[in-house]
Coordinates of C-alpha atoms in Angstrom, one line a residue:
X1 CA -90.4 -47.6 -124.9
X2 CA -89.2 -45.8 -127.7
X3 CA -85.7 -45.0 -126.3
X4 CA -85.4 -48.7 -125.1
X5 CA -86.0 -49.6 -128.5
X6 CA -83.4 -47.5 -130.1
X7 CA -80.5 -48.4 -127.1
X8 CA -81.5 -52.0 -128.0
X9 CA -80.9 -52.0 -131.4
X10 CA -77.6 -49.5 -130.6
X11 CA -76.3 -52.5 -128.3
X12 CA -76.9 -55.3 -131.3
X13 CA -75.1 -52.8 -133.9
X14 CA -72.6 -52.7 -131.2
X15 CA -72.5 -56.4 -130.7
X16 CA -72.1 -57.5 -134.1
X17 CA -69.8 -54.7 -135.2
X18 CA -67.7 -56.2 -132.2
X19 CA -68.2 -59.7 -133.9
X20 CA -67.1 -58.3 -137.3
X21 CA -64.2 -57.1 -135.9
X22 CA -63.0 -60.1 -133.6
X23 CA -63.5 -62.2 -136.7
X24 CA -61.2 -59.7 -139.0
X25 CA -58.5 -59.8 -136.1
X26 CA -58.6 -63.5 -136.2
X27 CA -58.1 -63.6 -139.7
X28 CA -55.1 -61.2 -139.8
X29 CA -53.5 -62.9 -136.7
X30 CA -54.0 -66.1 -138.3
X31 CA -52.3 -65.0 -141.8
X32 CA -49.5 -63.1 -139.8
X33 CA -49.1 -66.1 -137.6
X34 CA -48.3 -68.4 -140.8
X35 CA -46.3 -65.7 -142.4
X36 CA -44.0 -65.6 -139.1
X37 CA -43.5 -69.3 -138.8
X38 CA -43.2 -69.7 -142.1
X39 CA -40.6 -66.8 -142.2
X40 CA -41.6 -64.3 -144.2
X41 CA -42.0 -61.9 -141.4
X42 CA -38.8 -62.0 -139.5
X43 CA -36.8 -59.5 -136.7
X44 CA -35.7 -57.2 -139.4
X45 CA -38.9 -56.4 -140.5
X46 CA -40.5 -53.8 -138.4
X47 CA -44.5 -54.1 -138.5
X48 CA -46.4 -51.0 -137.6
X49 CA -50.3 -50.6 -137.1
X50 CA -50.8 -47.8 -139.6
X51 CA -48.8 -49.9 -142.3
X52 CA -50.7 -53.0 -141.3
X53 CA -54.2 -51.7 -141.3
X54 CA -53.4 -50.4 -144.9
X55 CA -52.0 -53.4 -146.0
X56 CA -55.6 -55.2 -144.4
X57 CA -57.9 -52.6 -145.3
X58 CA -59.1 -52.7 -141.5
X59 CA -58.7 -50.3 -138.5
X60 CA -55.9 -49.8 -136.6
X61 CA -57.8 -51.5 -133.3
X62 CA -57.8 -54.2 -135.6
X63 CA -54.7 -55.0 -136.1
X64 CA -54.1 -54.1 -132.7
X65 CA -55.8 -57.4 -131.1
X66 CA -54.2 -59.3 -133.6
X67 CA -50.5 -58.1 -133.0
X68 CA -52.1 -58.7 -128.5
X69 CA -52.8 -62.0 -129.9
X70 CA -49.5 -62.6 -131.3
X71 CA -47.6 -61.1 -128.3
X72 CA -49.5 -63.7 -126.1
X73 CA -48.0 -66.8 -128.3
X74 CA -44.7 -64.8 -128.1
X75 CA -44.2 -64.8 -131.7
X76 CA -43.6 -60.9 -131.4
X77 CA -42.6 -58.1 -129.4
X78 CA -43.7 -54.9 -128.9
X79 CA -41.7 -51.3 -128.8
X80 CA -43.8 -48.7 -128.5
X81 CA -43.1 -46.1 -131.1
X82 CA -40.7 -48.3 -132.7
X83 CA -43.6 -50.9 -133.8
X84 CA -43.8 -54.5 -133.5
X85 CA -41.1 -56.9 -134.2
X86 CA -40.8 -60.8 -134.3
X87 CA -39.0 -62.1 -131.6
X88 CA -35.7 -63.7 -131.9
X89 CA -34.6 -66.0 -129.2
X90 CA -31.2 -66.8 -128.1
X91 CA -29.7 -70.5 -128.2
X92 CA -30.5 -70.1 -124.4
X93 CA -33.6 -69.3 -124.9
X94 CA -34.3 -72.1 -127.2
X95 CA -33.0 -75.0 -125.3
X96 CA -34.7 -73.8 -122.1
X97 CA -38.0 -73.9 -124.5
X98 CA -37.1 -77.5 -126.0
X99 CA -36.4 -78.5 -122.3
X100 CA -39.9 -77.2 -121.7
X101 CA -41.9 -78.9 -123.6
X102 CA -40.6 -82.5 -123.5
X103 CA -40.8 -81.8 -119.2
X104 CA -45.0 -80.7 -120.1
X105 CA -45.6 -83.3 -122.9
X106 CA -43.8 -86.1 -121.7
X107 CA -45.9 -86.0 -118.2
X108 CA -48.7 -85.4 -119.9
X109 CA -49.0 -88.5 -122.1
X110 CA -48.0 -90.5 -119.0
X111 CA -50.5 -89.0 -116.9
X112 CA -53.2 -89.5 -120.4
X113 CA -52.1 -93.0 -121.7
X114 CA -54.8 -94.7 -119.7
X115 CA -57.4 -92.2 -120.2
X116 CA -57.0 -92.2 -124.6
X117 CA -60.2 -94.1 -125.8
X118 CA -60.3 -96.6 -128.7
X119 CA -62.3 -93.3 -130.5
X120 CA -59.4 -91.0 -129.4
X121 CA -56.9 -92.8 -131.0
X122 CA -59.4 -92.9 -134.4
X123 CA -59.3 -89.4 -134.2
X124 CA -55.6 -88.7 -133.8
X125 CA -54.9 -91.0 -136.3
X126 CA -57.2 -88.8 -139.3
X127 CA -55.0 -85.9 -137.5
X128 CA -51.5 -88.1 -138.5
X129 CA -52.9 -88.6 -142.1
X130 CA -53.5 -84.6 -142.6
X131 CA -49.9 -84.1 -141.3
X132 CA -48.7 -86.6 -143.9
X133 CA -50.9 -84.9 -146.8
X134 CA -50.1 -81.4 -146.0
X135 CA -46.2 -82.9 -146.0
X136 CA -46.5 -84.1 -149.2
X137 CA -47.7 -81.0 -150.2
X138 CA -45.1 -79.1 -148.4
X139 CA -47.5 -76.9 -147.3
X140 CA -45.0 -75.6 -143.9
X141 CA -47.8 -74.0 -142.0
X142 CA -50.6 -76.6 -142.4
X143 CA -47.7 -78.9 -141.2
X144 CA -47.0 -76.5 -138.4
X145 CA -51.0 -76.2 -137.4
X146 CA -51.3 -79.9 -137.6
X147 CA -48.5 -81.1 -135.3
X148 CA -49.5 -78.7 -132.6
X149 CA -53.1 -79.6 -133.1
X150 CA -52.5 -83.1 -132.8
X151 CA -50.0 -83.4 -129.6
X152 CA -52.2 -80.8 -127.5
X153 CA -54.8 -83.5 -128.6
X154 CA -53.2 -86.2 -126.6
X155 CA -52.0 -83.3 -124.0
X156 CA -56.0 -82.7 -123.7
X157 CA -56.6 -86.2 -122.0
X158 CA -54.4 -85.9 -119.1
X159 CA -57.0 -82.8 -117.9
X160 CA -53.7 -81.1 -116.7
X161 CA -55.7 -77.6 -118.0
X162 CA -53.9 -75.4 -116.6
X163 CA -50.3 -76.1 -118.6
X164 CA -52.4 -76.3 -122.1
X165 CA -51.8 -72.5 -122.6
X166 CA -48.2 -73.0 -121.9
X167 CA -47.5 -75.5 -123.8
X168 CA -49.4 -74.6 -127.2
X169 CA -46.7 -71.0 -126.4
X170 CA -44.1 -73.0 -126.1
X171 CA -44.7 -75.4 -129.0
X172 CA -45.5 -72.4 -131.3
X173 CA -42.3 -70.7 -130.1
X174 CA -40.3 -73.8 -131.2
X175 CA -41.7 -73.4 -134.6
X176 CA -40.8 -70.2 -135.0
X177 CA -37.4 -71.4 -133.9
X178 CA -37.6 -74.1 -136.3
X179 CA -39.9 -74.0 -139.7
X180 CA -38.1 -70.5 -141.2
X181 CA -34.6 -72.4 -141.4
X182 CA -33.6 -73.7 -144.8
X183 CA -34.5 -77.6 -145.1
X184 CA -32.7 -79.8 -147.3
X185 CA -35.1 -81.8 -149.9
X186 CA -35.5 -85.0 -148.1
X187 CA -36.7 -83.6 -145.1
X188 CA -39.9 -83.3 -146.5
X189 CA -39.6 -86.9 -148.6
X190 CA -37.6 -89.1 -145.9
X191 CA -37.7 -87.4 -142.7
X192 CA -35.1 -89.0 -140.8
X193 CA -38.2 -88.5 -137.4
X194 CA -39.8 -91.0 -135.7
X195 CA -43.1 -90.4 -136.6
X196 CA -46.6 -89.5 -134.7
X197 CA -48.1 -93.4 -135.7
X198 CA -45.3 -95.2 -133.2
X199 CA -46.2 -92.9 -130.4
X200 CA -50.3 -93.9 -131.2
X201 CA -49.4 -97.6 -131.5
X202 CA -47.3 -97.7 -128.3
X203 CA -50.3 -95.6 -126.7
X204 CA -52.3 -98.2 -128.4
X205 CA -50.6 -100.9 -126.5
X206 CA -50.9 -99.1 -123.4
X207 CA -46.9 -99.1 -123.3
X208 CA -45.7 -96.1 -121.7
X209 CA -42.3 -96.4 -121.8
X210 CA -42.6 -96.7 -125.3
X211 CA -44.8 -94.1 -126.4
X212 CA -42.3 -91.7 -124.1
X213 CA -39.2 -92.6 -125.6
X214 CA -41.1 -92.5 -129.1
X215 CA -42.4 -88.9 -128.5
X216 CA -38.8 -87.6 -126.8
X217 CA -37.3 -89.0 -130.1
X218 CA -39.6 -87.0 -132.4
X219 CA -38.9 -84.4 -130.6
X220 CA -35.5 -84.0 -130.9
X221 CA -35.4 -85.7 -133.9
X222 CA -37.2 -82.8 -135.7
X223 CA -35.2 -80.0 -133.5
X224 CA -32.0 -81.6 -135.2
X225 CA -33.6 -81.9 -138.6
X226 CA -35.5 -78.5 -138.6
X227 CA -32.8 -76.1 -136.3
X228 CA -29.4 -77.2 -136.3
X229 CA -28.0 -73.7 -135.6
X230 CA -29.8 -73.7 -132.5
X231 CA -29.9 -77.9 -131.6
X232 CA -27.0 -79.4 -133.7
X233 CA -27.3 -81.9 -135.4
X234 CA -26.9 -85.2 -132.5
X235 CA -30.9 -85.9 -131.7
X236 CA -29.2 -88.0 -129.1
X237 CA -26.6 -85.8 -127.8
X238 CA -29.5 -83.4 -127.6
X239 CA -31.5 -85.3 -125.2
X240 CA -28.8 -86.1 -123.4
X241 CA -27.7 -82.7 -122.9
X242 CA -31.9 -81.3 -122.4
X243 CA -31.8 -83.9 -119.4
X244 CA -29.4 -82.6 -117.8
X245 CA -29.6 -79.7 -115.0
X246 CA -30.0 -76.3 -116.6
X247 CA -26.5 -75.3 -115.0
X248 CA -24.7 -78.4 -116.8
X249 CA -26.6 -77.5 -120.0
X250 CA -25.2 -73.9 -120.4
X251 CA -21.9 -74.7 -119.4
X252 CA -21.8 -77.4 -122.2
X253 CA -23.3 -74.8 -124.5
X254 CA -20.7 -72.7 -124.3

């Protein structure tokens, strides 16, 4: 009885020093996350456990299943002995992303437009309204949280659950593509991007067509806006070229 006792209570020290540490890894994925997309971490700067569990006052297997975590959104790589680095992807790379997403999203909201409830769209639209505070604010990573909280929302309701993971990679990828750029002022004052409400009123409608085209313009509105180097600066040329066959794309890249 005695020794049942004492492995009992060794398994709930275990337990909830197992729950400290999950939610300490959260927390320093989560501020590394926002520091990456918000680029202040960026390929040149080398991240090592040792250095990071000093600078978190945690343990190394700590910061380990937060820099797993990280690796899993592809925000970093990592090189053994060399430590942990944020990616950097190629102009390739980051039209075949782009290209990506609008194929997932775009089904998506077709195959969801008749499943989004009155209450849905309620919700979604208190989603739109933090976006636009946290704009105002200019606060880029409650922006960045928000948007890809709100358009897995819609995502959610085609039950398609086995792209969600993919696509919540592939949208955070494309911020990390996009947020760290330079932005000029009005960008945050006057985006010139069709915004989330004319996607919810066309859904509202039940008009398909038009909550497509509304969504494939926001999305390469803001890639224009937000990552010129990569996108240039034609939303329409840029969905022109994205529809295209990935052969015809590179070819016209180069």
């Amino acid at each position: 009885m005695t020794i049942d006792v004492a492995a009992e209570k060794t398994s709930q020290a275990r337990d909830v020093s197992g729950d400290k540490r999950t939610r300490k890894s959260e927390s320093v994925f989560q501020d590394l996350k926002g520091r990456i997309l918000t680029g202040q971490l960026t390929p040149d700067s080398p991240m090592t456990e040792q250095m990071l569990a000093k600078d978190y006052a945690c343990s190394q297997s700590t910061i380990r299943e937060a820099l797993m975590l990280l690796q899993e959104c592809g925000l970093v790589v990592r090189r053994g002995y060399q430590g942990t680095f944020v990616t950097d992807p190629s102009v390739s790379e980051a039209m075949l992303l782009l290209r990506l997403r609008v194929s997932i999203e775009t089904t998506g909201l077709i195959e969801a437009a008749e499943a989004i409830s009155s209450d849905d769209l309620a919700e979604l639209r208190k989603l739109d309204q933090q976006f636009v505070e946290s704009r105002r604010q200019r606060n880029t990573f409650a922006c960045a949280e928000i948007d890809r909280d709100f358009h897995l929302q819609i995502f959610k309701r085609a039950g398609m659950t086995a792209l969600e993971p993919m696509l919540v990679r592939t949208a955070m990828m494309l911020q990390r593509i996009m947020l760290p750029n330079p932005r000029p002022d009005d960008s945050w004052t006057h985006p010139n991007v069709v915004q989330h409400d004319n996607v919810l009123d066309a859904l509202e409608a039940k008009d398909v067509d038009a909550a497509t085209k509304s969504l494939k313009s926001h999305i390469f509105a803001s890639a224009t806006l937000l990552a010129p180097r990569y996108y240039g600066n034609d939303p329409e040329r840029l969905q022109a070229l994205c529809e295209k066959e990935p052969d015809q794309i590179f070819l016209e890249m180069r």
